[in-house]
mmCIF file with all atom_site columns, C-alpha atoms in Angstrom:
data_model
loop_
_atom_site.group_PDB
_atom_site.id
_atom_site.type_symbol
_atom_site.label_atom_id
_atom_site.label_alt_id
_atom_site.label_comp_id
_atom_site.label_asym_id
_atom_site.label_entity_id
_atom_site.label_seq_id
_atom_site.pdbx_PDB_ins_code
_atom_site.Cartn_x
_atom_site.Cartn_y
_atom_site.Cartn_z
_atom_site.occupancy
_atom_site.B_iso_or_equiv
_atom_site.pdbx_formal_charge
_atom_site.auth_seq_id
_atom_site.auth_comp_id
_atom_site.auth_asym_id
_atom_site.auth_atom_id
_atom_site.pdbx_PDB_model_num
ATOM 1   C CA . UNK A 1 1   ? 21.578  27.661 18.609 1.00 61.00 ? 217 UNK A CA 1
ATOM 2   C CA . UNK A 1 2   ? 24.584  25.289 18.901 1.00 77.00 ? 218 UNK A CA 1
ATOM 3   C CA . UNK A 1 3   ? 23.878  22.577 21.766 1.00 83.00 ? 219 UNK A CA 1
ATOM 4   C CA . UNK A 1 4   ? 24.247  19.026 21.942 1.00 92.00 ? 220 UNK A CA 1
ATOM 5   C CA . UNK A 1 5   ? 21.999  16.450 20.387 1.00 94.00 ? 221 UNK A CA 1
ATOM 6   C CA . UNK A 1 6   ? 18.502  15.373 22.392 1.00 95.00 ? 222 UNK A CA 1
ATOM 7   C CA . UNK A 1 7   ? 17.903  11.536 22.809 1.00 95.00 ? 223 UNK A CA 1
ATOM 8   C CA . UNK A 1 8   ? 14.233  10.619 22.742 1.00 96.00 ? 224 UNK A CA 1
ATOM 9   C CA . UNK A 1 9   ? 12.399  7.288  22.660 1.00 95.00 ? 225 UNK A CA 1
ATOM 10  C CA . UNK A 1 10  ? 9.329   8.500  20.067 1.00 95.00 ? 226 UNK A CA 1
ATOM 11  C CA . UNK A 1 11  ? 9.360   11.608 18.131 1.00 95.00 ? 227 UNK A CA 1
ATOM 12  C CA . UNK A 1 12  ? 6.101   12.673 16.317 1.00 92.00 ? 228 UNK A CA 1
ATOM 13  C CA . UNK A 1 13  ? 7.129   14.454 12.940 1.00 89.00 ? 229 UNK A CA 1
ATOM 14  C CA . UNK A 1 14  ? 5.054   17.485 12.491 1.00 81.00 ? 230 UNK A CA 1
ATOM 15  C CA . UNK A 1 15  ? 2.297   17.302 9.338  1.00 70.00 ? 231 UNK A CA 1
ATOM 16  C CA . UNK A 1 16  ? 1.179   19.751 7.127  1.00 68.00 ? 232 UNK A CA 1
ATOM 17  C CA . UNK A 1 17  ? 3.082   22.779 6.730  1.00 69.00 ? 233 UNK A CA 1
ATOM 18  C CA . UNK A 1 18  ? 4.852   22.520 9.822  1.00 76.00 ? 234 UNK A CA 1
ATOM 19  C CA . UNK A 1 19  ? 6.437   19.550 8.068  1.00 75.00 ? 235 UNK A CA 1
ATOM 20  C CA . UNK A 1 20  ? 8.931   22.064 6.283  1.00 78.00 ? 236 UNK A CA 1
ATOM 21  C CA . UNK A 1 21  ? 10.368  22.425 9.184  1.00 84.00 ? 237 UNK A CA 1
ATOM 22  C CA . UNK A 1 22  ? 12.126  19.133 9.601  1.00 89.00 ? 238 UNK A CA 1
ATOM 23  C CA . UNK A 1 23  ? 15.629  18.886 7.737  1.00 92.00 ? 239 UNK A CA 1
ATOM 24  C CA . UNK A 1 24  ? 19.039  17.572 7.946  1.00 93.00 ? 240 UNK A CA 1
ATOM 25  C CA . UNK A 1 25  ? 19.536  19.868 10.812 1.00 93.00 ? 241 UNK A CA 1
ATOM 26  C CA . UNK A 1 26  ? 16.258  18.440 13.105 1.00 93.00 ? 242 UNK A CA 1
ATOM 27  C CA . UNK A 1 27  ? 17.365  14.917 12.434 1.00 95.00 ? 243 UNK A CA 1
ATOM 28  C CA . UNK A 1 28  ? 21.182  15.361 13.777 1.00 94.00 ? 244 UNK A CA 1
ATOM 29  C CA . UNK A 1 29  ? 19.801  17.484 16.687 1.00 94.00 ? 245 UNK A CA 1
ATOM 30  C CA . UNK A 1 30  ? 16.313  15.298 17.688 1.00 95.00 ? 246 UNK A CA 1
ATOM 31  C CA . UNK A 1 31  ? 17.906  11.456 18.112 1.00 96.00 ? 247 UNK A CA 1
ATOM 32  C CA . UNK A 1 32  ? 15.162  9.575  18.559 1.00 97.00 ? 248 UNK A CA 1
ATOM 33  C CA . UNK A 1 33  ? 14.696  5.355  18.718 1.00 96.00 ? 249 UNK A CA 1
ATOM 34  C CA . UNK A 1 34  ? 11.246  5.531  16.588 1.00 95.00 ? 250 UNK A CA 1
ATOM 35  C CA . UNK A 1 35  ? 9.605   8.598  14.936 1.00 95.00 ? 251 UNK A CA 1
ATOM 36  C CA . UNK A 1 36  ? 6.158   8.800  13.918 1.00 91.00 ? 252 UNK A CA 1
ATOM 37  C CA . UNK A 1 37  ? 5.064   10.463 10.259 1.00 88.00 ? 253 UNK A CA 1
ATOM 38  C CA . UNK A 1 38  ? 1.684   10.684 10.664 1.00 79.00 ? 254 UNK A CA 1
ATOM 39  C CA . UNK A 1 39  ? -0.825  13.217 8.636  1.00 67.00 ? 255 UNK A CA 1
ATOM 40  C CA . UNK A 1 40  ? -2.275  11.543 5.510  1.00 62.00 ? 256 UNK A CA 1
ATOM 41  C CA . UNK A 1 41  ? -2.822  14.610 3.659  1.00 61.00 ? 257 UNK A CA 1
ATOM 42  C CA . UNK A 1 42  ? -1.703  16.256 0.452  1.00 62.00 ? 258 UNK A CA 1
ATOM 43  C CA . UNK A 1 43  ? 0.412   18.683 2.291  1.00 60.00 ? 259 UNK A CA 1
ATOM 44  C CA . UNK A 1 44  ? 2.409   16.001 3.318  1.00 67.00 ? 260 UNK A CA 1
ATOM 45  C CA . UNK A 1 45  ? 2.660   14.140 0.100  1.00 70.00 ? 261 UNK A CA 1
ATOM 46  C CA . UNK A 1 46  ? 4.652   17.008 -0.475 1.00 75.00 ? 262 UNK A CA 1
ATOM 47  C CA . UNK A 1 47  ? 6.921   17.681 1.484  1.00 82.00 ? 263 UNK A CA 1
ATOM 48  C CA . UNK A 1 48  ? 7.690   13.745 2.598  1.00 86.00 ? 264 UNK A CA 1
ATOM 49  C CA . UNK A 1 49  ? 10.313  12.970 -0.214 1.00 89.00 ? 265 UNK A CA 1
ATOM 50  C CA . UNK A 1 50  ? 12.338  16.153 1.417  1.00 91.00 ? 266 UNK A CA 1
ATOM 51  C CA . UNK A 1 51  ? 11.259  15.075 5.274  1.00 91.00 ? 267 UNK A CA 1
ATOM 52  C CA . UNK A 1 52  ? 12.453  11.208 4.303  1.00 94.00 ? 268 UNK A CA 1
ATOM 53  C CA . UNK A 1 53  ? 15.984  11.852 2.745  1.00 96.00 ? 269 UNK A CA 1
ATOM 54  C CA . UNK A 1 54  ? 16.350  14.180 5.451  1.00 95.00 ? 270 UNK A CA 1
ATOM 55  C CA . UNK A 1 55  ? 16.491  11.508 8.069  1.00 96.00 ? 271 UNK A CA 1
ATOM 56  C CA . UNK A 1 56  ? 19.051  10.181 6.001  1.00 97.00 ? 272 UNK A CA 1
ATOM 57  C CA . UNK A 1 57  ? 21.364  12.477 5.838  1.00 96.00 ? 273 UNK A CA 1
ATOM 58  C CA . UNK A 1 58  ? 21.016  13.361 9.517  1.00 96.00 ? 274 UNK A CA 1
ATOM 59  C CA . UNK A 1 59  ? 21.066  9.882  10.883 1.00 96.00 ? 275 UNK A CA 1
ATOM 60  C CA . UNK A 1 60  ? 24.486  9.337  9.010  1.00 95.00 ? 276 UNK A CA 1
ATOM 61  C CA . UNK A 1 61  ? 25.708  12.374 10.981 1.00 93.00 ? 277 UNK A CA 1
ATOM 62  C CA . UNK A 1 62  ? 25.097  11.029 14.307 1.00 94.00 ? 278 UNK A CA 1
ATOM 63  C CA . UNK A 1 63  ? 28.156  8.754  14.318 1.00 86.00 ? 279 UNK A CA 1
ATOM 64  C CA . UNK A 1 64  ? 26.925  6.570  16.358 1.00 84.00 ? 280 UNK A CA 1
ATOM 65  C CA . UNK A 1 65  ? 25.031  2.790  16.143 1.00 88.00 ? 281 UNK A CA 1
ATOM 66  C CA . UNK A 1 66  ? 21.593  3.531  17.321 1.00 93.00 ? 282 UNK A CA 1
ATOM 67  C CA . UNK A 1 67  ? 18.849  1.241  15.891 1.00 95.00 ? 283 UNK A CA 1
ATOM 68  C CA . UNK A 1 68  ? 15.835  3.685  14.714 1.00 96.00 ? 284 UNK A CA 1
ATOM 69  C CA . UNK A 1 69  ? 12.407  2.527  14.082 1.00 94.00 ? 285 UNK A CA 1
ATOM 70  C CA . UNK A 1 70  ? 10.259  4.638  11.103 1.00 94.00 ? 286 UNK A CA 1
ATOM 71  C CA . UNK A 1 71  ? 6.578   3.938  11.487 1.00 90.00 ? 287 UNK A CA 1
ATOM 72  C CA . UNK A 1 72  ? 4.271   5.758  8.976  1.00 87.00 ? 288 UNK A CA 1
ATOM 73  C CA . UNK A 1 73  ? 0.578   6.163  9.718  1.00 81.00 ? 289 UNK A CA 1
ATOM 74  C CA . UNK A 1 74  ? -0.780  6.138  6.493  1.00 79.00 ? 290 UNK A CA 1
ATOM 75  C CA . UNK A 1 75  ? -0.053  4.431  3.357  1.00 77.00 ? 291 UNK A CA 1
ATOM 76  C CA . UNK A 1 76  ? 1.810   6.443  0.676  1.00 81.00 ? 292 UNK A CA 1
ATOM 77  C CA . UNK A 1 77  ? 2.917   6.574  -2.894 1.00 86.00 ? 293 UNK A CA 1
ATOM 78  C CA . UNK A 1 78  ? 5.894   8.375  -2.129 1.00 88.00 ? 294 UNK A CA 1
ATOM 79  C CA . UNK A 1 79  ? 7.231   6.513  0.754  1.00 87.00 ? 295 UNK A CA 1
ATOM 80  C CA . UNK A 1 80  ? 6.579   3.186  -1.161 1.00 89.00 ? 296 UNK A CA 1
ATOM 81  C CA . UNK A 1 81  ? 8.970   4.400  -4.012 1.00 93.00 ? 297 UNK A CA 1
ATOM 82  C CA . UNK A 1 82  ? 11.583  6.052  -1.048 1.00 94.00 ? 298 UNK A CA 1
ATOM 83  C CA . UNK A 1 83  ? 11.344  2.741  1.043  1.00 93.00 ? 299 UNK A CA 1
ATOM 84  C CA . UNK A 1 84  ? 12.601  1.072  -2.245 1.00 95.00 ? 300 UNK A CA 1
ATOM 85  C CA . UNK A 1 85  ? 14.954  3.056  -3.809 1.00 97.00 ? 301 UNK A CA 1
ATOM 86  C CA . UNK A 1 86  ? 16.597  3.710  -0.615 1.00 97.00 ? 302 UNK A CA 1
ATOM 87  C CA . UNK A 1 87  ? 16.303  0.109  1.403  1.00 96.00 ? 303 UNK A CA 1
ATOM 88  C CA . UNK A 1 88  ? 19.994  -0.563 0.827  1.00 97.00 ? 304 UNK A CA 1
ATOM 89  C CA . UNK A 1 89  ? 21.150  3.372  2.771  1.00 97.00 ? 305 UNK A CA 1
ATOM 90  C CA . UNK A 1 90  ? 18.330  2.492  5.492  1.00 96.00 ? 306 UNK A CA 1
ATOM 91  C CA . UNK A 1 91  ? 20.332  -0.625 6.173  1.00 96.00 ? 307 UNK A CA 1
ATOM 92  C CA . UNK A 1 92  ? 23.573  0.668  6.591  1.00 96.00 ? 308 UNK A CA 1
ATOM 93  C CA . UNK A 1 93  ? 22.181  3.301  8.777  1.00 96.00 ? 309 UNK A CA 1
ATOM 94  C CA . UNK A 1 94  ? 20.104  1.293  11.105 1.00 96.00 ? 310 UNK A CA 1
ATOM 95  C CA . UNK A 1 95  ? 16.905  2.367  9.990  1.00 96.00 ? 311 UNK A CA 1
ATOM 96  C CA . UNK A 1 96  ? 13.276  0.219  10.054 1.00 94.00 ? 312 UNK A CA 1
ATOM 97  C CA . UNK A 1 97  ? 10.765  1.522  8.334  1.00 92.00 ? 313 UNK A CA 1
ATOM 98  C CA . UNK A 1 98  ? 7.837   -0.782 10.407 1.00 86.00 ? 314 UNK A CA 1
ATOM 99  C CA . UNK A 1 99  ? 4.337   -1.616 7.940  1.00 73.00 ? 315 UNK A CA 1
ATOM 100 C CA . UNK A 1 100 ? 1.301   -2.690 9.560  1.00 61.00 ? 316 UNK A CA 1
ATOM 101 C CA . UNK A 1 101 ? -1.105  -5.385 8.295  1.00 63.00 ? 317 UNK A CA 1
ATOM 102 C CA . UNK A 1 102 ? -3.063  -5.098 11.793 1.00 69.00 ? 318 UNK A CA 1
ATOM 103 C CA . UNK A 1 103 ? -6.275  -3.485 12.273 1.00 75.00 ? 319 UNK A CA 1
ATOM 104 C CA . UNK A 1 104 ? -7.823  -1.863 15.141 1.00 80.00 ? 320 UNK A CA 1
ATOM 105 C CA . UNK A 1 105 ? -11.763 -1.654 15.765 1.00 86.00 ? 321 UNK A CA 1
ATOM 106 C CA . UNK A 1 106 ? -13.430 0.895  17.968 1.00 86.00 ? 322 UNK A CA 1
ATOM 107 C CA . UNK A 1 107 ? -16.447 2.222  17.941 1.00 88.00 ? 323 UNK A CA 1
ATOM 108 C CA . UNK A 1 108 ? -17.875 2.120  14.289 1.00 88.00 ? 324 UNK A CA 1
ATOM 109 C CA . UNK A 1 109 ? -14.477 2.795  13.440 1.00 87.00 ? 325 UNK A CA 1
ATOM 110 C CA . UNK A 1 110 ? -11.053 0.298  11.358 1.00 82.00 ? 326 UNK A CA 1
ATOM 111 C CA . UNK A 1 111 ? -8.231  1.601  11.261 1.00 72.00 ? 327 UNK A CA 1
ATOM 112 C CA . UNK A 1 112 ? -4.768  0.463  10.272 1.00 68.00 ? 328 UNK A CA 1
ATOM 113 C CA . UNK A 1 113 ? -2.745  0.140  13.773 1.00 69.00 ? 329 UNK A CA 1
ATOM 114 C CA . UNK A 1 114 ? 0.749   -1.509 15.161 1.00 68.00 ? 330 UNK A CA 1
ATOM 115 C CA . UNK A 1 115 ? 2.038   -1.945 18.397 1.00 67.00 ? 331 UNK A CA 1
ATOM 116 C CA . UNK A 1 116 ? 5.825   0.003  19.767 1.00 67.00 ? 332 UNK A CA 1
ATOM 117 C CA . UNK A 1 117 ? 7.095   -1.375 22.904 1.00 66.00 ? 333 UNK A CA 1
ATOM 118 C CA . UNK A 1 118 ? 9.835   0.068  24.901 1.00 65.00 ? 334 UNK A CA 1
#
């Protein structure tokens, strides 16, 4: 249904096949400051190209100057090549796509990690 748009601070994106369910439409409705694309799986590789442009196209629709932070989990093919053949359109829009180069320890555990403050 119709309704207006809902302002968030983080936004998980759903993985796996739930990730066809984020379009144009999600990103105009769910306005969110960062959202997270998480689920390193070949699922996602996917449908990320779709999920990615997506944001795109529904950011531009907002009409408004909001700053929006992107921070993927996992490290990708696919949003390698998106991050640079769309770096110019993330730009204009407002949109950070934040990379990590920390690492967390715990337990007998790394993992790739970054901070978000609010």
């Amino acid at each position: 249904p119709q309704g207006p748009p809902v302002y968030v601070d983080l936004a998980y994106l759903p993985g796996s096949w739930s990730a066809r369910t984020v379009d144009e439409e999600f990103f105009r409705r769910i306005r969110s400051l960062c959202y997270v694309v998480s689920g390193d799986d070949h699922l996602k590789e996917g449908v990320l190209r779709p999920l990615l442009d997506a944001l795109l196209v529904g950011k531009h629709q907002w009409g408004i100057d909001i700053q929006v932070t992107l921070i993927p989990t996992f490290d990708s093919l696919v949003m390698h090549e998106w991050y640079q053949e769309t770096h110019e359109r993330q730009q204009e829009l407002g949109i950070t796509v934040l990379g990590s180069n920390s690492t967390v320890a715990m337990q007998d555990e790394t993992f790739p990690a970054c901070k978000v403050e609010f």
